């Protein structure tokens, strides 16, 4: 059938081409005015447009120029007004067979003078060129150059002229393609032309006389390049497609696209698509290239990729057309069209009885769908034989095998053989007519020597609380599953939180060992649990549970839990308070309670508004603030109860909180209580002892310091007739008057500072600060790179990179100790460095300098004396004068 269709198509194509060969479609030539109004008819019913002499008849006309349109009868007219000199366009004629034919229309302008009067050419107002636009075929064959057309101007009648051309194809790319005989006006082409590169050429021709003057307007020349079928079709776009397997026939897979470089809308670009293989699986539309599934049996498991070869041929698939062939790839995606299949028809396995949470067996399956997808992954279930929930199925994610697990142990004596049915499914539904598959599995249960079994596994007993010890409340026996009897089985208690029950070892009797109390915290919802172990001769054990449901008796009386109550009174208003009682028994041994005032009631109180578990205690008359004891008799429904004392504190209301009065704050003595008062007394005693300890520490005297007698002075200040001690003695000597405060070289407010004195060989400074009722002397000495600063009272070393610690507000004793330490250090230093730079500080005896020395004293202190007066030292009194004589020394500068 397919071969017949191909033969008919080839025959039709041959007929069409023969008809086309017999048709001679020439251009439509028309002379029109230069100015064409809208609706101007160019031609009517030309035989060129009606395909006269051709086998086919025209059915549609299309103009490639938007300024012109064509009616269904072949009449050409203008769409809008325009002005032309020459005009060329094409009309595309479609015949009844679907073929397209192109007819060129060439318009030329009539002479305006002839249009008005119909006179001869010598009456023309304007000169014009001839001939009309023309065409050439691409890829023409040699030899070249080839003459194309002769151009001429009417001005050649009156002038000796020559012609010149310029523009595209002449002096612009492609240069030199067209040449012109300047004398004759013959236009020639020098080589083949490619229409796909240059579909037309536009240039101009000019005419000049012998003097080089242009004798006519330039002529625009258009050379249209006629197409030849010189390009084969080419594939473009996507060439990989995807479709699901088992898709319906007619499912669109995709569209194959192709193109042709030849002139559009001509037979040269009329492409036909043809499948070269896989014609049983796919089909393709010959003219749109849409690829569809031809069957619904596409199977990915048989072939997941299909390589389809397609031929594309122009000329509508005619044998003379050019063609190309290419391959497209159709990927078939997976669907779940294959169920998991079992490798065996029957599976067998074995398990020991009483085993739990063990892997019994592995069940392998096969699935042809894509691996590791939901279409391939298997889900297993036990569809028969698992009514008691003994088994569980899982899937091994790596092997896709089914794993059968035992959840609850089996009993060999009851079921020695278990028959199961295993069903395998996928994670997604199955597509197609296939069904899920199942397989039978026989599971053999192995026998074991089992321990005794209690029957029932949980024994329920009802017992009244407070039953007498030794009472037998029941018997709990176990049976050996092997011989079905209870002989030689012994019983032992495993758990009994309150040790309330004893188990008779040989008989399994349960006897009361201690008081059974329903109100015990060991009892939950009136039930008490114990567990019992049974042991046979082979030391196999079994376990059972006994749940004792305890029945209530009236063994508890109601009590008032809060016996210390606070009653808030408001002026003269009688106050009341709610009294509540509780009973650990259950009805009818508890509520409703009976409330009565005790026999010792003093008549100040009364009861009202009694409920099941509470009563309101109210003042019978106004009473002062204080604490009152109120006897209240509380009995349960059975009349079981006793009298209880309630302590009520009556106080004045300070404020209300949510409608309840709040008492004011009590005094310290009443609110703290005995323990609070004792704590306050102990705290006071502790503070007193701490104060005494601090006083004792602060008043303790310091240890006396040892003063060396190496100097021979015995520690006393001696008046010396020598000239003066050395400079170092002067600078280090201290004069402290109690009352002066100095901290880190600074004074308190109200201080006055004197000037420093500087000499050439070193810096010596002495400052006096007055304030706070005393005088403070500071001395700064600088020898070379060493600088010493002394002020107030010092302790520790001064010389040899040592640091002296400063104290303020020193007493007389501290001053003596400080000076003693200072002198000891300095004398020891002089003993080591007597030839050093401080040798001038040694005590020396000077001779008489003589009388009448014009220079006066050479000591530097004389200069100080001139600048600063020390007369204020005379006012210090006799006790301070020896000390002042030592502290005030004469500064001297040595060479």
Coordinates of C-alpha atoms in Angstrom, one line a residue, residues 557-567 577-583 595 605 617 626-634 641-650:
X557 CA -11.9 9.9 109.2
X558 CA -12.2 13.4 107.7
X559 CA -9.6 15.9 108.8
X560 CA -9.2 19.7 108.4
X561 CA -5.8 20.1 106.7
X562 CA -5.4 23.8 107.3
X563 CA -6.0 24.5 111.0
X564 CA -4.4 27.9 111.1
X565 CA -6.8 30.3 109.5
X566 CA -6.8 34.1 109.2
X567 CA -10.0 36.1 109.4
X577 CA -14.0 32.1 106.8
X578 CA -14.3 28.9 104.8
X579 CA -13.3 25.7 106.6
X580 CA -12.6 22.6 104.4
X581 CA -12.1 18.9 105.3
X582 CA -10.7 16.0 103.3
X583 CA -11.1 12.2 103.7
X595 CA -19.8 19.7 110.7
X605 CA -18.8 31.3 116.6
X617 CA -17.2 29.6 110.2
X626 CA -6.3 38.1 118.3
X627 CA -5.9 34.4 118.0
X628 CA -8.9 32.1 118.9
X629 CA -9.1 28.4 119.2
X630 CA -12.4 27.0 117.8
X631 CA -13.3 23.2 118.3
X632 CA -15.1 21.7 115.3
X633 CA -16.4 18.2 115.0
X634 CA -16.2 16.7 111.5
X641 CA -15.0 11.4 112.9
X642 CA -13.6 13.4 115.8
X643 CA -13.3 16.9 117.2
X644 CA -10.5 19.1 115.8
X645 CA -9.2 22.5 117.0
X646 CA -8.9 25.3 114.4
X647 CA -6.8 28.4 115.3
X648 CA -8.3 31.6 113.9
X649 CA -6.4 34.8 113.8
X650 CA -8.6 37.8 113.6

